[in-house]
Amino acid sequence: MNFIIGESWKEILKEEFEKDYFKTLSVLIEAEYKIKPSKIFPDYKEIFNALNLCSFHHVKLVIIGQDPYPTKGHAHGLCFSVKKDVQPLPKSLKNLFLELNEDLGIKKTETGCLTDWAKQGVLLLNTVLTVEEGKPDSHSNFGWDIFTDEIIINLNKHRSNLVYILWGAKAIKKTVLIDSKRNLILTAPHPSPLSAYRGFFGCKHFSKTNTYLIEKGISSIEW
């Protein structure tokens, strides 16, 4: 595949690109974009947007999502984030911003684009990187989860003093890949309207992230 991917990640993940599962994944994804070019999200060039906007050595915080928004014009390769002009915002993102405001008094209403977070070292990583329009989890059996697990494994192997935010049962399962003695793991229910009131609201993960980073001598995130 002619993936657009940053040099730091290309070096870290070079062995993955040669494995059989990734070659199979590549064939499946190429076929999807060729057969249904306007119905597969995000745009082909944005599949690895999370990695391209946040280099391996710049990561401070990892937020793990599920798969891209299946609504046309929303997904752009960053979990929870939408393109700049998208309104109304997805409900999970609205709840995320409500918690941010309650936690730190920061109001974000003009845009749901989180590119500025990514550029500060926030890896906004979905576990599945592509989806078909109107069909959540449609690419969940393609092999993306193996690849994105390797991203987490490599961060855990080569980096420390990172914050991992895991919202929802699927993300929380990734705890086993992370050394909690060398990193901070924050867990809570997903910000979806179906679960946000069961412990996402009030989790204060934004302030807890910055407190930890500052304690480790790392610059905090400007949310």
Coordinates of N, CA and C in Angstrom, one line a residue:
M1 N 0.8 -1.2 0.0 CA 0.0 0.0 0.0 C 0.9 1.2 0.0
N2 N 0.4 2.3 -0.6 CA 1.1 3.5 -0.7 C 0.6 4.4 0.5
F3 N 0.7 3.9 1.7 CA 0.3 4.7 2.9 C 1.2 5.9 3.0
I4 N 0.6 7.0 3.5 CA 1.4 8.2 3.8 C 1.6 8.1 5.3
I5 N 2.8 7.9 5.8 CA 3.1 7.7 7.2 C 4.4 8.3 7.5
G6 N 4.5 9.0 8.7 CA 5.6 9.8 9.1 C 6.9 8.9 9.3
E7 N 8.0 9.5 9.1 CA 9.3 8.7 9.1 C 9.6 8.0 10.4
S8 N 9.3 8.7 11.5 CA 9.6 8.1 12.9 C 8.7 6.8 13.1
W9 N 7.5 6.8 12.7 CA 6.6 5.7 12.8 C 7.0 4.6 11.8
K10 N 7.3 5.0 10.6 CA 7.7 4.1 9.5 C 8.9 3.2 10.0
E11 N 9.8 3.9 10.7 CA 11.0 3.1 11.2 C 10.6 2.2 12.3
I12 N 9.8 2.7 13.3 CA 9.4 1.8 14.4 C 8.6 0.6 14.0
L13 N 7.7 0.8 12.9 CA 6.7 -0.2 12.5 C 7.1 -1.0 11.3
K14 N 8.4 -0.8 10.8 CA 8.8 -1.4 9.5 C 8.6 -2.9 9.5
E15 N 8.8 -3.6 10.6 CA 8.6 -5.0 10.6 C 7.2 -5.4 10.4
E16 N 6.3 -4.6 10.9 CA 4.8 -4.9 10.8 C 4.4 -4.9 9.3
F17 N 4.9 -4.0 8.6 CA 4.5 -3.8 7.2 C 4.9 -5.1 6.3
E18 N 5.8 -5.9 6.8 CA 6.3 -7.1 6.1 C 5.5 -8.3 6.6
K19 N 4.7 -8.2 7.6 CA 4.0 -9.4 8.1 C 2.8 -9.8 7.3
D20 N 2.5 -11.0 7.3 CA 1.4 -11.5 6.4 C 0.1 -10.9 6.7
Y21 N -0.2 -10.6 8.0 CA -1.5 -10.0 8.3 C -1.7 -8.6 7.7
F22 N -0.5 -7.9 7.7 CA -0.6 -6.5 7.2 C -0.7 -6.5 5.7
K23 N -0.1 -7.5 5.0 CA -0.2 -7.6 3.6 C -1.7 -7.9 3.2
T24 N -2.3 -8.8 4.0 CA -3.7 -9.1 3.8 C -4.6 -7.9 4.0
L25 N -4.3 -7.2 5.1 CA -5.0 -6.0 5.4 C -4.9 -4.9 4.3
S26 N -3.7 -4.8 3.8 CA -3.4 -3.9 2.7 C -4.3 -4.2 1.4
V27 N -4.4 -5.4 1.1 CA -5.2 -5.9 0.0 C -6.7 -5.5 0.2
L28 N -7.2 -5.8 1.4 CA -8.6 -5.5 1.7 C -8.9 -4.1 1.7
I29 N -8.0 -3.3 2.2 CA -8.2 -1.8 2.3 C -8.1 -1.2 0.9
E30 N -7.2 -1.6 0.1 CA -7.0 -1.1 -1.3 C -8.3 -1.4 -2.1
A31 N -8.9 -2.6 -1.9 CA -10.1 -3.0 -2.6 C -11.3 -2.2 -2.1
E32 N -11.4 -1.9 -0.9 CA -12.5 -1.1 -0.3 C -12.4 0.3 -0.9
Y33 N -11.3 0.9 -1.0 CA -11.2 2.3 -1.5 C -11.4 2.3 -3.0
K34 N -11.0 1.2 -3.7 CA -11.2 1.2 -5.1 C -12.6 0.9 -5.5
I35 N -13.3 0.0 -4.8 CA -14.7 -0.3 -5.2 C -15.7 0.7 -4.7
K36 N -15.4 1.3 -3.5 CA -16.4 2.2 -2.9 C -15.6 3.5 -2.5
P37 N -15.0 4.2 -3.4 CA -14.1 5.3 -3.1 C -14.8 6.5 -2.3
S38 N -16.1 6.7 -2.4 CA -16.7 7.8 -1.7 C -17.4 7.3 -0.4
K39 N -17.3 6.0 -0.1 CA -18.0 5.5 1.1 C -17.0 4.9 2.2
I40 N -15.7 5.0 2.0 CA -14.8 4.6 3.0 C -14.1 5.8 3.6
F41 N -14.1 5.8 4.9 CA -13.6 6.9 5.7 C -12.4 6.5 6.6
P42 N -11.5 7.4 6.9 CA -11.3 8.7 6.4 C -10.8 8.7 4.9
D43 N -10.5 9.9 4.4 CA -9.9 9.9 3.1 C -8.6 9.1 3.1
Y44 N -8.3 8.5 2.0 CA -7.1 7.6 2.0 C -5.9 8.2 2.5
K45 N -5.6 9.5 2.2 CA -4.4 10.1 2.6 C -4.4 10.4 4.1
E46 N -5.6 10.3 4.8 CA -5.7 10.6 6.2 C -5.7 9.4 7.1
I47 N -5.6 8.2 6.5 CA -5.7 7.0 7.4 C -4.7 7.0 8.6
F48 N -3.5 7.5 8.3 CA -2.5 7.6 9.4 C -2.3 9.0 9.9
N49 N -3.4 9.8 9.9 CA -3.2 11.2 10.3 C -2.7 11.3 11.8
A50 N -3.2 10.4 12.7 CA -2.8 10.4 14.1 C -1.3 10.3 14.2
L51 N -0.7 9.4 13.4 CA 0.8 9.2 13.4 C 1.5 10.3 12.7
N52 N 0.9 10.9 11.7 CA 1.6 11.9 10.9 C 1.7 13.3 11.7
L53 N 0.6 13.5 12.5 CA 0.6 14.7 13.3 C 1.3 14.7 14.6
C54 N 1.6 13.4 15.1 CA 2.3 13.2 16.3 C 3.4 12.2 16.2
S55 N 4.6 12.6 16.1 CA 5.7 11.7 15.8 C 5.9 10.8 17.1
F56 N 6.6 9.7 16.8 CA 6.8 8.7 17.9 C 7.5 9.3 19.1
H57 N 8.5 10.1 18.9 CA 9.3 10.6 20.1 C 8.6 11.9 20.7
H58 N 7.5 12.3 20.1 CA 6.8 13.5 20.6 C 5.6 13.1 21.5
V59 N 5.2 11.9 21.5 CA 4.0 11.4 22.2 C 4.1 11.7 23.7
K60 N 3.1 12.4 24.3 CA 3.0 12.6 25.7 C 1.8 11.8 26.3
L61 N 0.8 11.8 25.5 CA -0.5 11.2 25.9 C -1.1 10.4 24.7
V62 N -1.7 9.2 25.1 CA -2.4 8.4 24.1 C -3.8 8.3 24.5
I63 N -4.7 8.7 23.6 CA -6.2 8.5 23.8 C -6.6 7.5 22.8
I64 N -7.2 6.4 23.3 CA -7.6 5.3 22.4 C -9.1 5.3 22.1
G65 N -9.4 5.4 20.8 CA -10.8 5.3 20.4 C -11.1 4.0 19.7
Q66 N -12.2 3.9 19.0 CA -12.6 2.6 18.4 C -12.4 2.6 16.9
D67 N -13.4 3.0 16.2 CA -13.1 3.2 14.7 C -13.7 4.5 14.3
P68 N -13.3 5.0 13.1 CA -13.7 6.3 12.6 C -15.2 6.5 12.6
Y69 N -15.6 7.8 12.7 CA -17.0 8.1 12.5 C -17.5 7.6 11.2
P70 N -18.6 6.9 11.1 CA -19.1 6.4 9.8 C -20.0 7.4 9.0
T71 N -19.9 8.7 9.4 CA -20.7 9.7 8.8 C -19.9 10.5 7.8
K72 N -20.3 10.7 6.6 CA -19.6 11.3 5.6 C -19.1 12.7 6.0
G73 N -17.9 13.0 5.8 CA -17.3 14.4 6.1 C -16.9 14.6 7.5
H74 N -17.0 13.5 8.4 CA -16.6 13.7 9.8 C -15.2 13.2 10.1
A75 N -14.9 12.0 9.8 CA -13.6 11.4 10.1 C -12.4 12.0 9.4
H76 N -11.3 12.2 10.1 CA -10.1 12.6 9.4 C -8.9 12.0 10.0
G77 N -9.0 10.8 10.6 CA -7.9 10.0 11.1 C -7.4 10.3 12.5
L78 N -8.2 11.0 13.3 CA -7.9 11.2 14.7 C -9.2 10.8 15.5
C79 N -9.0 10.0 16.5 CA -10.1 9.5 17.3 C -10.8 10.6 18.0
F80 N -12.1 10.6 18.0 CA -13.0 11.6 18.6 C -13.1 12.9 17.8
S81 N -12.1 13.2 17.1 CA -12.0 14.5 16.3 C -12.9 14.4 15.1
V82 N -13.4 15.6 14.7 CA -14.0 15.8 13.4 C -13.4 16.9 12.6
K83 N -13.7 17.0 11.3 CA -13.1 18.1 10.5 C -13.7 19.4 11.0
K84 N -13.0 20.5 10.7 CA -13.2 21.8 11.3 C -14.6 22.3 11.2
D85 N -15.3 22.1 10.0 CA -16.6 22.7 9.8 C -17.8 21.9 10.2
V86 N -17.5 20.7 10.8 CA -18.6 19.8 11.1 C -19.5 20.3 12.2
Q87 N -20.7 20.5 12.0 CA -21.7 20.8 13.0 C -23.0 20.1 12.6
P88 N -23.8 19.7 13.6 CA -23.5 19.6 15.0 C -22.4 18.6 15.3
L89 N -21.8 18.7 16.4 CA -20.8 17.8 16.8 C -21.4 16.4 17.2
P90 N -20.6 15.3 17.0 CA -21.1 14.0 17.5 C -21.3 14.0 19.0
K91 N -22.2 13.3 19.5 CA -22.6 13.3 20.9 C -21.5 13.0 21.8
S92 N -20.7 12.0 21.4 CA -19.5 11.6 22.3 C -18.5 12.8 22.4
L93 N -18.3 13.5 21.3 CA -17.4 14.6 21.4 C -18.0 15.7 22.2
K94 N -19.3 16.0 22.1 CA -19.9 17.0 22.9 C -19.7 16.7 24.4
N95 N -19.9 15.4 24.8 CA -19.7 15.0 26.2 C -18.3 15.2 26.6
L96 N -17.4 14.9 25.7 CA -15.9 15.1 26.0 C -15.7 16.6 26.3
F97 N -16.2 17.5 25.5 CA -16.1 18.9 25.8 C -16.8 19.4 27.0
L98 N -17.9 18.7 27.4 CA -18.6 19.1 28.6 C -17.7 18.7 29.8
E99 N -17.1 17.6 29.8 CA -16.2 17.2 30.9 C -15.0 18.1 30.9
L100 N -14.4 18.4 29.8 CA -13.3 19.4 29.7 C -13.6 20.7 30.4
N101 N -14.8 21.2 30.1 CA -15.3 22.5 30.7 C -15.5 22.3 32.2
E102 N -16.1 21.2 32.6 CA -16.3 21.0 34.1 C -15.0 20.8 34.8
D103 N -14.0 20.1 34.2 CA -12.8 19.8 34.8 C -11.8 21.1 34.9
L104 N -11.7 21.8 33.8 CA -10.7 22.8 33.7 C -11.3 24.2 33.3
G105 N -12.6 24.3 33.1 CA -13.2 25.5 32.8 C -12.9 26.0 31.4
I106 N -12.6 25.0 30.5 CA -12.3 25.4 29.1 C -13.5 25.0 28.2
K107 N -14.0 26.1 27.5 CA -15.1 25.9 26.7 C -14.7 25.7 25.2
K108 N -15.0 24.6 24.6 CA -14.7 24.4 23.2 C -16.0 24.2 22.4
T109 N -16.4 25.2 21.6 CA -17.7 25.0 20.9 C -17.6 25.3 19.4
E110 N -16.6 26.1 19.0 CA -16.5 26.5 17.6 C -16.1 25.3 16.7
T111 N -15.3 24.4 17.1 CA -14.9 23.3 16.2 C -14.6 22.1 17.1
G112 N -14.8 20.9 16.4 CA -14.5 19.7 17.0 C -13.3 19.1 16.5
C113 N -12.5 19.9 15.8 CA -11.2 19.4 15.3 C -10.1 19.4 16.3
L114 N -9.5 18.3 16.6 CA -8.5 18.2 17.7 C -7.1 18.1 17.2
T115 N -6.9 18.7 16.0 CA -5.5 18.7 15.4 C -4.5 19.4 16.3
D116 N -5.0 20.5 17.0 CA -4.1 21.2 17.9 C -3.6 20.3 19.0
W117 N -4.4 19.4 19.5 CA -4.0 18.5 20.5 C -2.9 17.5 20.0
A118 N -3.2 17.0 18.8 CA -2.2 16.1 18.2 C -0.9 16.7 18.0
K119 N -0.8 17.9 17.6 CA 0.5 18.6 17.4 C 1.2 18.9 18.7
Q120 N 0.5 18.8 19.8 CA 1.2 18.9 21.1 C 1.7 17.6 21.7
G121 N 1.4 16.5 21.0 CA 1.9 15.2 21.5 C 0.8 14.3 22.0
V122 N -0.4 14.6 21.6 CA -1.5 13.7 21.9 C -1.8 12.8 20.8
L123 N -1.5 11.5 21.0 CA -1.8 10.5 19.9 C -3.2 10.1 20.0
L124 N -4.0 10.5 19.0 CA -5.5 10.2 19.0 C -5.7 9.0 18.1
L125 N -5.5 7.8 18.8 CA -5.4 6.6 18.0 C -6.7 5.8 18.1
N126 N -7.3 5.6 17.0 CA -8.4 4.6 16.9 C -7.8 3.2 16.8
T127 N -8.5 2.2 17.3 CA -8.0 0.8 17.2 C -8.2 0.2 15.8
V128 N -9.2 0.7 15.1 CA -9.5 0.4 13.7 C -9.4 1.7 13.0
L129 N -8.7 1.7 11.9 CA -8.4 3.0 11.2 C -9.3 3.3 10.0
T130 N -10.1 2.4 9.6 CA -11.0 2.7 8.5 C -12.4 2.2 8.8
V131 N -13.4 2.7 8.0 CA -14.8 2.3 8.2 C -15.6 2.6 6.9
E132 N -16.7 1.8 6.7 CA -17.6 2.1 5.6 C -18.7 3.0 6.1
E133 N -19.2 3.9 5.2 CA -20.2 4.8 5.6 C -21.5 4.1 6.1
G134 N -21.9 4.6 7.3 CA -23.1 4.1 7.9 C -23.0 2.7 8.5
K135 N -21.8 2.2 8.6 CA -21.6 0.8 9.1 C -20.5 0.8 10.1
P136 N -20.8 1.2 11.4 CA -19.8 1.1 12.4 C -19.2 -0.3 12.6
D137 N -17.9 -0.4 12.8 CA -17.2 -1.7 13.0 C -17.1 -2.5 11.8
S138 N -17.4 -1.9 10.6 CA -17.4 -2.7 9.3 C -16.1 -3.2 9.0
H139 N -15.0 -2.6 9.5 CA -13.6 -3.0 9.1 C -12.9 -3.6 10.4
S140 N -13.7 -3.9 11.4 CA -13.1 -4.4 12.6 C -12.4 -5.7 12.6
N141 N -12.8 -6.5 11.5 CA -12.2 -7.8 11.4 C -11.1 -7.9 10.3
F142 N -10.6 -6.7 9.9 CA -9.6 -6.6 8.8 C -8.2 -6.9 9.3
G143 N -8.0 -6.7 10.6 CA -6.6 -6.8 11.1 C -6.0 -5.5 11.6
W144 N -6.8 -4.5 11.6 CA -6.3 -3.2 12.1 C -5.9 -3.3 13.6
D145 N -6.7 -4.0 14.3 CA -6.4 -4.1 15.8 C -5.0 -4.7 16.1
I146 N -4.6 -5.6 15.2 CA -3.2 -6.2 15.4 C -2.2 -5.1 15.3
F147 N -2.4 -4.3 14.2 CA -1.4 -3.2 13.9 C -1.4 -2.2 15.0
T148 N -2.6 -1.7 15.4 CA -2.6 -0.6 16.4 C -2.2 -1.1 17.8
D149 N -2.4 -2.4 18.1 CA -1.8 -3.0 19.3 C -0.3 -2.9 19.3
E150 N 0.3 -3.1 18.1 CA 1.8 -3.0 18.0 C 2.2 -1.5 18.2
I151 N 1.4 -0.6 17.8 CA 1.8 0.8 18.1 C 1.9 1.0 19.6
I152 N 0.9 0.5 20.4 CA 0.9 0.6 21.8 C 2.1 -0.1 22.4
I153 N 2.3 -1.3 21.9 CA 3.4 -2.2 22.4 C 4.7 -1.5 22.2
N154 N 4.9 -0.9 21.1 CA 6.2 -0.2 20.8 C 6.4 1.0 21.7
L155 N 5.3 1.8 21.9 CA 5.4 2.9 22.8 C 5.7 2.4 24.2
N156 N 5.1 1.4 24.6 CA 5.4 0.8 26.0 C 6.8 0.3 26.1
K157 N 7.3 -0.2 25.0 CA 8.7 -0.8 25.1 C 9.8 0.3 25.1
H158 N 9.5 1.4 24.3 CA 10.6 2.4 24.1 C 10.4 3.7 24.8
R159 N 9.2 3.9 25.3 CA 8.9 5.2 25.9 C 8.4 5.0 27.4
S160 N 8.5 6.0 28.2 CA 7.9 5.9 29.6 C 7.4 7.3 30.0
N161 N 6.7 7.3 31.1 CA 6.1 8.6 31.6 C 5.1 9.1 30.6
L162 N 4.4 8.2 30.0 CA 3.3 8.6 29.1 C 2.0 8.5 29.9
V163 N 1.0 9.2 29.4 CA -0.4 9.0 29.9 C -1.2 8.3 28.9
Y164 N -2.0 7.3 29.3 CA -2.9 6.6 28.5 C -4.3 6.8 29.0
I165 N -5.1 7.3 28.2 CA -6.5 7.5 28.5 C -7.4 6.5 27.8
L166 N -8.0 5.6 28.6 CA -8.8 4.5 28.0 C -10.3 4.7 28.4
W167 N -11.1 5.1 27.5 CA -12.5 5.3 27.7 C -13.4 4.2 27.1
G168 N -14.1 3.5 27.9 CA -14.9 2.4 27.4 C -14.3 1.0 27.5
A169 N -15.1 0.0 27.4 CA -14.6 -1.4 27.7 C -13.6 -1.8 26.6
K170 N -13.8 -1.5 25.4 CA -12.8 -1.9 24.3 C -11.5 -1.3 24.5
A171 N -11.4 0.0 24.9 CA -10.1 0.7 25.1 C -9.5 0.1 26.4
I172 N -10.3 -0.1 27.4 CA -9.7 -0.5 28.7 C -9.0 -1.9 28.6
K173 N -9.4 -2.7 27.6 CA -8.8 -4.0 27.4 C -7.3 -3.8 27.0
K174 N -7.0 -2.6 26.5 CA -5.6 -2.4 26.1 C -4.6 -2.2 27.3
T175 N -5.2 -2.2 28.5 CA -4.4 -2.0 29.7 C -3.3 -3.1 29.8
V176 N -3.6 -4.3 29.4 CA -2.6 -5.4 29.5 C -1.4 -5.1 28.6
L177 N -1.4 -4.2 27.7 CA -0.3 -3.9 26.8 C 0.6 -2.8 27.4
I178 N 0.2 -2.2 28.6 CA 0.9 -1.0 29.1 C 1.5 -1.3 30.5
D179 N 2.7 -0.9 30.7 CA 3.3 -1.0 32.1 C 2.8 0.2 32.9
S180 N 2.0 -0.1 33.9 CA 1.4 0.9 34.8 C 2.4 1.5 35.7
K181 N 3.6 0.8 35.9 CA 4.6 1.3 36.8 C 5.4 2.4 36.2
R182 N 5.5 2.4 34.9 CA 6.3 3.5 34.1 C 5.4 4.5 33.5
N183 N 4.1 4.4 33.5 CA 3.2 5.2 32.8 C 1.9 5.4 33.7
L184 N 1.1 6.4 33.4 CA -0.2 6.7 34.0 C -1.3 6.2 33.1
I185 N -2.1 5.3 33.7 CA -3.3 4.8 32.9 C -4.5 5.3 33.6
L186 N -5.3 6.0 32.8 CA -6.6 6.6 33.3 C -7.8 5.9 32.5
T187 N -8.7 5.3 33.3 CA -9.8 4.6 32.7 C -11.2 5.2 33.1
A188 N -12.2 5.1 32.3 CA -13.5 5.6 32.6 C -14.5 5.0 31.5
P189 N -15.8 5.0 31.8 CA -16.7 4.7 30.7 C -16.6 5.6 29.5
H190 N -17.1 5.1 28.4 CA -17.0 5.8 27.1 C -17.9 7.1 27.2
P191 N -17.4 8.2 26.6 CA -18.2 9.4 26.6 C -19.5 9.4 25.8
S192 N -19.9 8.3 25.3 CA -21.1 8.1 24.6 C -22.3 8.4 25.5
P193 N -23.4 9.0 25.0 CA -24.6 9.3 25.8 C -25.1 8.0 26.5
L194 N -24.8 6.9 26.0 CA -25.2 5.6 26.6 C -24.5 5.3 27.9
S195 N -23.3 5.8 28.1 CA -22.5 5.4 29.2 C -21.8 6.6 30.0
A196 N -21.9 7.8 29.4 CA -21.1 8.9 30.0 C -21.5 9.2 31.5
Y197 N -22.8 9.0 31.8 CA -23.2 9.3 33.2 C -22.9 8.2 34.2
R198 N -22.2 7.1 33.7 CA -21.8 6.1 34.6 C -20.4 6.2 35.1
G199 N -19.8 7.4 34.9 CA -18.5 7.6 35.5 C -17.5 8.4 34.5
F200 N -17.9 8.7 33.3 CA -17.1 9.5 32.5 C -17.1 10.9 33.0
F201 N -18.4 11.4 33.2 CA -18.5 12.8 33.7 C -17.9 12.7 35.2
G202 N -17.0 13.7 35.4 CA -16.4 13.7 36.7 C -15.1 13.0 36.8
C203 N -14.6 12.4 35.7 CA -13.4 11.6 35.8 C -12.1 12.5 35.9
K204 N -12.3 13.7 35.4 CA -11.2 14.7 35.5 C -9.9 14.3 34.9
H205 N -10.0 13.6 33.8 CA -8.8 13.0 33.1 C -7.9 14.1 32.5
F206 N -8.5 15.3 32.2 CA -7.7 16.3 31.5 C -6.8 17.0 32.6
S207 N -7.3 17.3 33.7 CA -6.4 17.8 34.8 C -5.4 16.8 35.3
K208 N -5.9 15.6 35.4 CA -5.0 14.5 35.9 C -3.8 14.3 35.0
T209 N -4.1 14.4 33.7 CA -3.0 14.2 32.7 C -2.0 15.3 32.9
N210 N -2.4 16.6 33.0 CA -1.5 17.7 33.1 C -0.7 17.6 34.4
T211 N -1.4 17.2 35.5 CA -0.7 17.1 36.8 C 0.5 16.1 36.7
Y212 N 0.2 14.9 36.1 CA 1.2 13.9 35.9 C 2.4 14.4 35.0
L213 N 2.0 15.0 33.9 CA 3.1 15.4 33.0 C 4.0 16.5 33.7
I214 N 3.4 17.4 34.4 CA 4.2 18.4 35.1 C 5.1 17.8 36.1
E215 N 4.5 16.8 36.9 CA 5.3 16.1 37.9 C 6.6 15.4 37.3
K216 N 6.4 15.0 36.0 CA 7.5 14.3 35.3 C 8.4 15.2 34.6
G217 N 8.2 16.5 34.7 CA 9.0 17.5 34.0 C 8.7 17.7 32.5
I218 N 7.5 17.3 32.2 CA 7.0 17.3 30.8 C 6.0 18.5 30.6
S219 N 6.1 19.2 29.5 CA 5.1 20.3 29.3 C 3.7 19.8 29.2
S220 N 2.8 20.5 29.8 CA 1.4 20.1 29.9 C 0.7 20.3 28.5
I221 N -0.5 19.8 28.4 CA -1.3 20.0 27.2 C -2.1 21.2 27.3
E222 N -2.1 22.1 26.3 CA -3.0 23.2 26.2 C -4.3 22.8 25.6
W223 N -5.3 22.4 26.4 CA -6.5 21.8 25.9 C -7.4 22.9 25.1

